[in-house]
Amino acid sequence: MADGRNSTTVEEFILLGLTSQKNIQIVLFPVFLSLYIVSLTGNIIIIILSRISSQLHTPMYFFLSNLSFLDIWYTSSIVPNMLINFLSVRRNISFNGCVTQMFIHLSLGGTECYLLLSMAYDRYVAICSPLHYTTIMHPILCIKMATGSWAGGIINSVVHTVLALQLPFCGPNVINHFFCEIPSVLELACVDTSLNKTVIFFFAMLVVMGPFFLILITYGYIISSILKISTSVGRRKAFSTCASHIIVVSLFYGAIIFMYMRPGSTHVEGQDKMATLFYSVITPMLNPLIYTLRNKDVMGAFVDIRRKTFVSEK
């Protein structure tokens, strides 16, 4: 085992990326550029609509605009560097750049877990206590829940990043990934990383599985309340208010649980990259599409703004 104190400190890392085949990289560049543009456009539209449309000034869309803002930075912390590397011969990233990327990714990933829980609670109150909805989900509570979500994600990231910075990195410096994800970075440390891996597992249970189980419990109550509705039309309407959130939760948690909650012996490099790609790049792109296409309020707000814009230009 190398001694970090007597070894050369790594000043940069080399990212292997999704593939080493140049012809495939050339094909992937326009694909991911398109995905990135769609993701940015969709999430920016959600934020703008939530701000300027009075019919979207509700707790649900307050949390959704937070999620869209998060997704913009989530993809922006990864995709631009990935696009550059598709066209570069040498895919290097500085040590500080790698740490920053890791910190942002961990912060936003943890925040999204808590935001999805906040959105589940909002749907629970709307369906299980509709008469008290405006009283319970008042703006101050929504701000506290959103602030708590961001604080929880940042605390999670600070812990992992600080522990990672205590490790000596003396070579090799090749990361078998398309960005600085913490498990891949820890593999390059010159000392035993059992403590870091234990902390990762503990926080995965706290930040990932904790909110996930609470979401499942919340939807247990929601489904129970929906089944008590006497008419099929009422049940369908109640379920439709949760459908978009259920899809987003399933996509995000399905990939992230597959990535972080499997035994170490079952990890396969290609599968890990695909799972990470899905929850950190694909899901943020799908979120605005899911909420827009399946939500009449968002579509209605978009149509109203387009109509007003058209009338004002005449």
C-alpha positions as MATLAB code, in Angstrom:
seq = 'MADGRNSTTVEEFILLGLTSQKNIQIVLFPVFLSLYIVSLTGNIIIIILSRISSQLHTPMYFFLSNLSFLDIWYTSSIVPNMLINFLSVRRNISFNGCVTQMFIHLSLGGTECYLLLSMAYDRYVAICSPLHYTTIMHPILCIKMATGSWAGGIINSVVHTVLALQLPFCGPNVINHFFCEIPSVLELACVDTSLNKTVIFFFAMLVVMGPFFLILITYGYIISSILKISTSVGRRKAFSTCASHIIVVSLFYGAIIFMYMRPGSTHVEGQDKMATLFYSVITPMLNPLIYTLRNKDVMGAFVDIRRKTFVSEK';
ca = [
       0.000    0.000    0.000;
       1.367    3.404   -0.901;
       1.992    5.928    1.814;
       0.116    9.129    0.972;
       2.606   11.294    2.866;
       5.593   10.092    0.792;
       3.797    9.927   -2.556;
       3.257   12.397   -5.344;
      -0.094   14.154   -5.007;
      -2.446   13.787   -7.968;
      -3.190   17.194   -9.515;
      -5.634   16.008  -12.163;
      -7.722   13.006  -13.133;
      -8.400   11.388  -16.494;
     -12.016   10.439  -17.237;
     -12.444    7.351  -19.418;
     -16.001    8.412  -20.295;
     -18.833    6.272  -21.603;
     -16.746    4.640  -24.321;
     -13.239    4.750  -25.748;
     -14.400    4.204  -29.352;
     -14.036    7.464  -31.294;
     -16.750    6.700  -33.856;
     -19.278    6.094  -31.080;
     -18.208    9.296  -29.302;
     -18.893   11.299  -32.460;
     -22.420    9.834  -32.582;
     -23.019   10.427  -28.866;
     -22.052   14.121  -29.024;
     -25.171   15.350  -30.928;
     -27.364   12.932  -28.953;
     -26.315   14.294  -25.558;
     -26.207   17.863  -26.839;
     -29.839   17.479  -27.895;
     -30.776   15.901  -24.556;
     -29.075   18.740  -22.710;
     -30.873   21.420  -24.740;
     -34.229   19.686  -24.226;
     -33.544   19.391  -20.492;
     -32.577   23.055  -20.108;
     -35.494   24.270  -22.224;
     -38.095   22.126  -20.466;
     -36.963   22.993  -16.956;
     -36.638   26.720  -17.724;
     -40.172   26.713  -19.139;
     -41.485   25.052  -15.957;
     -39.780   27.707  -13.788;
     -41.072   30.608  -15.923;
     -44.628   29.249  -16.034;
     -44.634   28.680  -12.268;
     -43.538   32.286  -11.731;
     -45.780   34.198  -14.141;
     -48.958   32.079  -14.256;
     -51.287   32.800  -11.325;
     -52.988   29.424  -11.675;
     -49.676   27.727  -10.899;
     -49.033   29.671   -7.686;
     -49.645   26.577   -5.564;
     -47.413   24.444   -3.304;
     -47.208   21.688   -5.915;
     -45.700   23.995   -8.533;
     -43.508   25.725   -5.972;
     -41.838   22.378   -5.320;
     -41.837   21.557   -9.033;
     -40.024   24.807   -9.858;
     -37.463   23.929   -7.163;
     -37.039   20.528   -8.807;
     -36.609   22.125  -12.232;
     -34.012   24.577  -10.898;
     -32.174   21.650   -9.322;
     -32.300   19.599  -12.534;
     -30.789   22.461  -14.538;
     -27.712   22.484  -12.302;
     -27.694   18.682  -11.996;
     -27.242   18.175  -15.721;
     -25.057   21.274  -16.118;
     -22.547   19.894  -13.618;
     -22.000   16.837  -15.823;
     -23.115   17.164  -19.441;
     -21.022   20.148  -20.698;
     -17.805   18.481  -19.541;
     -19.005   15.201  -21.048;
     -19.635   16.919  -24.400;
     -16.139   18.418  -24.381;
     -14.640   15.001  -23.640;
     -16.485   13.426  -26.576;
     -14.414   15.664  -28.866;
     -11.173   15.653  -26.860;
      -8.247   13.304  -27.085;
      -7.213   13.866  -23.474;
     -10.139   13.906  -21.047;
      -8.523   15.491  -18.040;
     -10.158   17.286  -15.144;
      -8.277   19.135  -12.402;
      -8.324   17.814   -8.846;
     -10.290   20.859   -7.673;
     -12.660   20.560  -10.629;
     -13.257   16.916   -9.793;
     -13.975   17.704   -6.137;
     -16.355   20.504   -7.158;
     -18.202   18.233   -9.574;
     -18.490   15.536   -6.905;
     -19.761   18.046   -4.324;
     -22.418   19.477   -6.651;
     -23.594   16.044   -7.752;
     -23.939   14.764   -4.174;
     -25.675   17.965   -3.013;
     -28.252   17.979   -5.783;
     -28.858   14.232   -5.625;
     -29.614   14.398   -1.904;
     -31.768   17.495   -2.340;
     -33.847   15.774   -5.020;
     -34.594   12.875   -2.675;
     -35.978   15.277   -0.070;
     -37.838   17.402   -2.636;
     -39.613   14.324   -3.998;
     -40.649   13.502   -0.420;
     -41.973   17.055    0.041;
     -43.981   16.718   -3.169;
     -45.386   13.388   -1.963;
     -46.510   15.028    1.286;
     -48.169   17.797   -0.718;
     -50.142   15.190   -2.692;
     -51.018   13.377    0.551;
     -52.540   16.519    2.065;
     -54.343   17.395   -1.190;
     -56.041   13.988   -1.405;
     -56.369   12.856    2.218;
     -57.212   16.266    3.754;
     -58.531   18.399    0.874;
     -60.618   20.683    3.111;
     -57.541   21.616    5.161;
     -55.111   21.789    2.247;
     -54.688   25.575    2.139;
     -54.365   25.718    5.924;
     -51.718   22.994    6.156;
     -49.708   23.750    3.005;
     -49.255   27.455    3.685;
     -46.347   29.303    2.034;
     -44.182   29.389    5.169;
     -44.341   25.593    5.538;
     -43.519   25.139    1.837;
     -40.480   27.419    2.151;
     -39.321   25.529    5.250;
     -39.702   22.165    3.472;
     -37.811   23.385    0.407;
     -35.078   24.955    2.537;
     -34.780   21.757    4.564;
     -34.465   19.742    1.353;
     -31.607   21.902    0.076;
     -29.908   21.935    3.491;
     -30.162   18.150    3.779;
     -28.590   17.661    0.355;
     -25.742   20.068    1.091;
     -24.982   18.495    4.485;
     -24.878   15.068    2.850;
     -22.395   16.355    0.278;
     -20.210   18.195    2.783;
     -19.725   15.033    4.850;
     -18.680   12.896    1.864;
     -16.521   15.592    0.284;
     -14.653   16.422    3.503;
     -13.936   12.732    4.141;
     -12.757   12.263    0.549;
     -10.397   15.235    0.848;
      -8.677   13.566    3.794;
      -7.557   10.723    1.519;
      -4.191   10.732   -0.280;
      -4.360   10.326   -4.068;
      -0.948    9.353   -5.373;
      -1.759    7.514   -8.581;
      -3.111    6.063  -10.769;
      -5.368    8.962  -11.725;
      -7.692    7.341  -14.275;
     -11.404    7.394  -13.340;
     -13.436    4.747  -15.119;
     -16.491    6.969  -15.439;
     -17.783    9.980  -17.381;
     -17.648   12.274  -14.321;
     -16.235   12.346  -10.794;
     -18.724   10.135   -8.997;
     -17.574    9.396   -5.468;
     -17.344    5.556   -5.631;
     -15.122    5.794   -8.712;
     -12.939    8.482   -7.107;
     -12.497    6.467   -3.891;
     -11.082    3.566   -5.903;
      -8.030    5.713   -6.662;
      -7.149    6.519   -3.047;
      -3.811    5.204   -1.767;
      -5.255    4.048    1.566;
      -8.114    1.925    2.816;
     -11.487    3.624    2.189;
     -13.647    1.395    4.387;
     -14.725    4.366    6.522;
     -15.803    6.347    3.460;
     -17.760    3.396    2.077;
     -19.457    2.837    5.433;
     -20.450    6.507    5.595;
     -21.737    6.349    2.012;
     -23.911    3.352    2.890;
     -25.192    5.027    6.080;
     -26.087    8.249    4.272;
     -27.605    6.280    1.393;
     -29.971    4.723    3.909;
     -30.670    8.126    5.486;
     -30.865   10.338    2.395;
     -32.047    7.881   -0.276;
     -33.905    5.017    1.374;
     -35.351    7.093    4.232;
     -37.318    9.451    1.970;
     -38.144    6.559   -0.362;
     -39.796    4.518    2.399;
     -41.669    7.605    3.616;
     -42.892    8.189    0.059;
     -44.112    4.582   -0.094;
     -45.959    5.002    3.215;
     -47.443    8.291    2.011;
     -48.729    6.688   -1.167;
     -50.152    3.834    0.877;
     -52.402    6.366    2.607;
     -53.115    8.134   -0.681;
     -54.172    4.924   -2.450;
     -56.305    3.960    0.547;
     -58.093    7.331    0.373;
     -58.543    7.106   -3.403;
     -60.150    3.654   -3.108;
     -62.701    5.091   -0.670;
     -63.956    7.559   -3.285;
     -67.363    6.350   -4.415;
     -67.239    7.278   -8.115;
     -64.803    6.021  -10.728;
     -64.511    9.547  -12.134;
     -63.500   10.863   -8.715;
     -60.959    8.079   -8.256;
     -59.497    8.708  -11.707;
     -59.261   12.456  -11.076;
     -57.582   11.942   -7.699;
     -55.080    9.469   -9.115;
     -54.256   11.748  -12.056;
     -53.018   14.422   -9.630;
     -50.363   11.951   -8.412;
     -49.523   10.165  -11.658;
     -46.711   12.492  -12.770;
     -45.037   12.407   -9.359;
     -45.289    8.600   -9.200;
     -43.574    8.292  -12.601;
     -40.777   10.704  -11.623;
     -40.201    8.925   -8.290;
     -40.121    5.518  -10.000;
     -37.579    6.646  -12.611;
     -35.284    8.468  -10.185;
     -35.325    6.010   -7.300;
     -35.280    2.954   -9.545;
     -31.943    4.002  -11.054;
     -30.363    5.391   -7.888;
     -31.270    2.343   -5.761;
     -29.920    0.067   -8.477;
     -26.690    2.067   -8.379;
     -26.050    2.488   -4.660;
     -27.926   -0.233   -2.797;
     -26.519   -3.347   -4.503;
     -23.808   -5.506   -2.909;
     -20.326   -4.515   -4.122;
     -19.777   -7.909   -5.779;
     -22.680   -7.332   -8.183;
     -21.407   -4.033   -9.596;
     -20.602   -4.077  -13.298;
     -18.849   -1.016  -14.740;
     -21.065   -0.671  -17.811;
     -24.270   -1.098  -15.791;
     -23.128    1.429  -13.196;
     -22.442    4.012  -15.888;
     -25.854    3.449  -17.467;
     -27.637    3.705  -14.111;
     -25.788    6.929  -13.260;
     -26.481    8.309  -16.735;
     -30.175    7.591  -16.296;
     -30.756    9.304  -12.949;
     -28.335   12.210  -13.490;
     -28.951   13.061  -17.170;
     -32.018   11.295  -18.602;
     -34.393   11.766  -15.646;
     -33.824   15.566  -15.375;
     -34.699   15.779  -19.068;
     -37.844   13.648  -18.666;
     -39.180   15.433  -15.570;
     -40.505   18.569  -17.337;
     -41.879   16.457  -20.191;
     -43.733   14.194  -17.748;
     -45.198   17.094  -15.776;
     -46.060   19.065  -18.912;
     -47.603   16.315  -21.013;
     -49.576   14.762  -18.149;
     -50.665   17.979  -16.438;
     -53.584   20.022  -17.727;
     -52.723   23.000  -15.487;
     -49.234   23.340  -16.953;
     -50.477   22.886  -20.504;
     -53.297   25.365  -19.845;
     -50.884   27.937  -18.422;
     -48.594   27.498  -21.422;
     -51.507   27.965  -23.856;
     -52.742   31.049  -21.992;
     -49.328   32.691  -22.082;
     -48.939   31.878  -25.771;
     -52.377   33.378  -26.434;
     -51.604   36.549  -24.463;
     -48.252   36.888  -26.220;
     -49.925   36.467  -29.610;
     -52.613   39.060  -28.800;
     -50.049   41.593  -27.528;
     -48.022   41.246  -30.721;
     -51.003   41.977  -32.963;
];
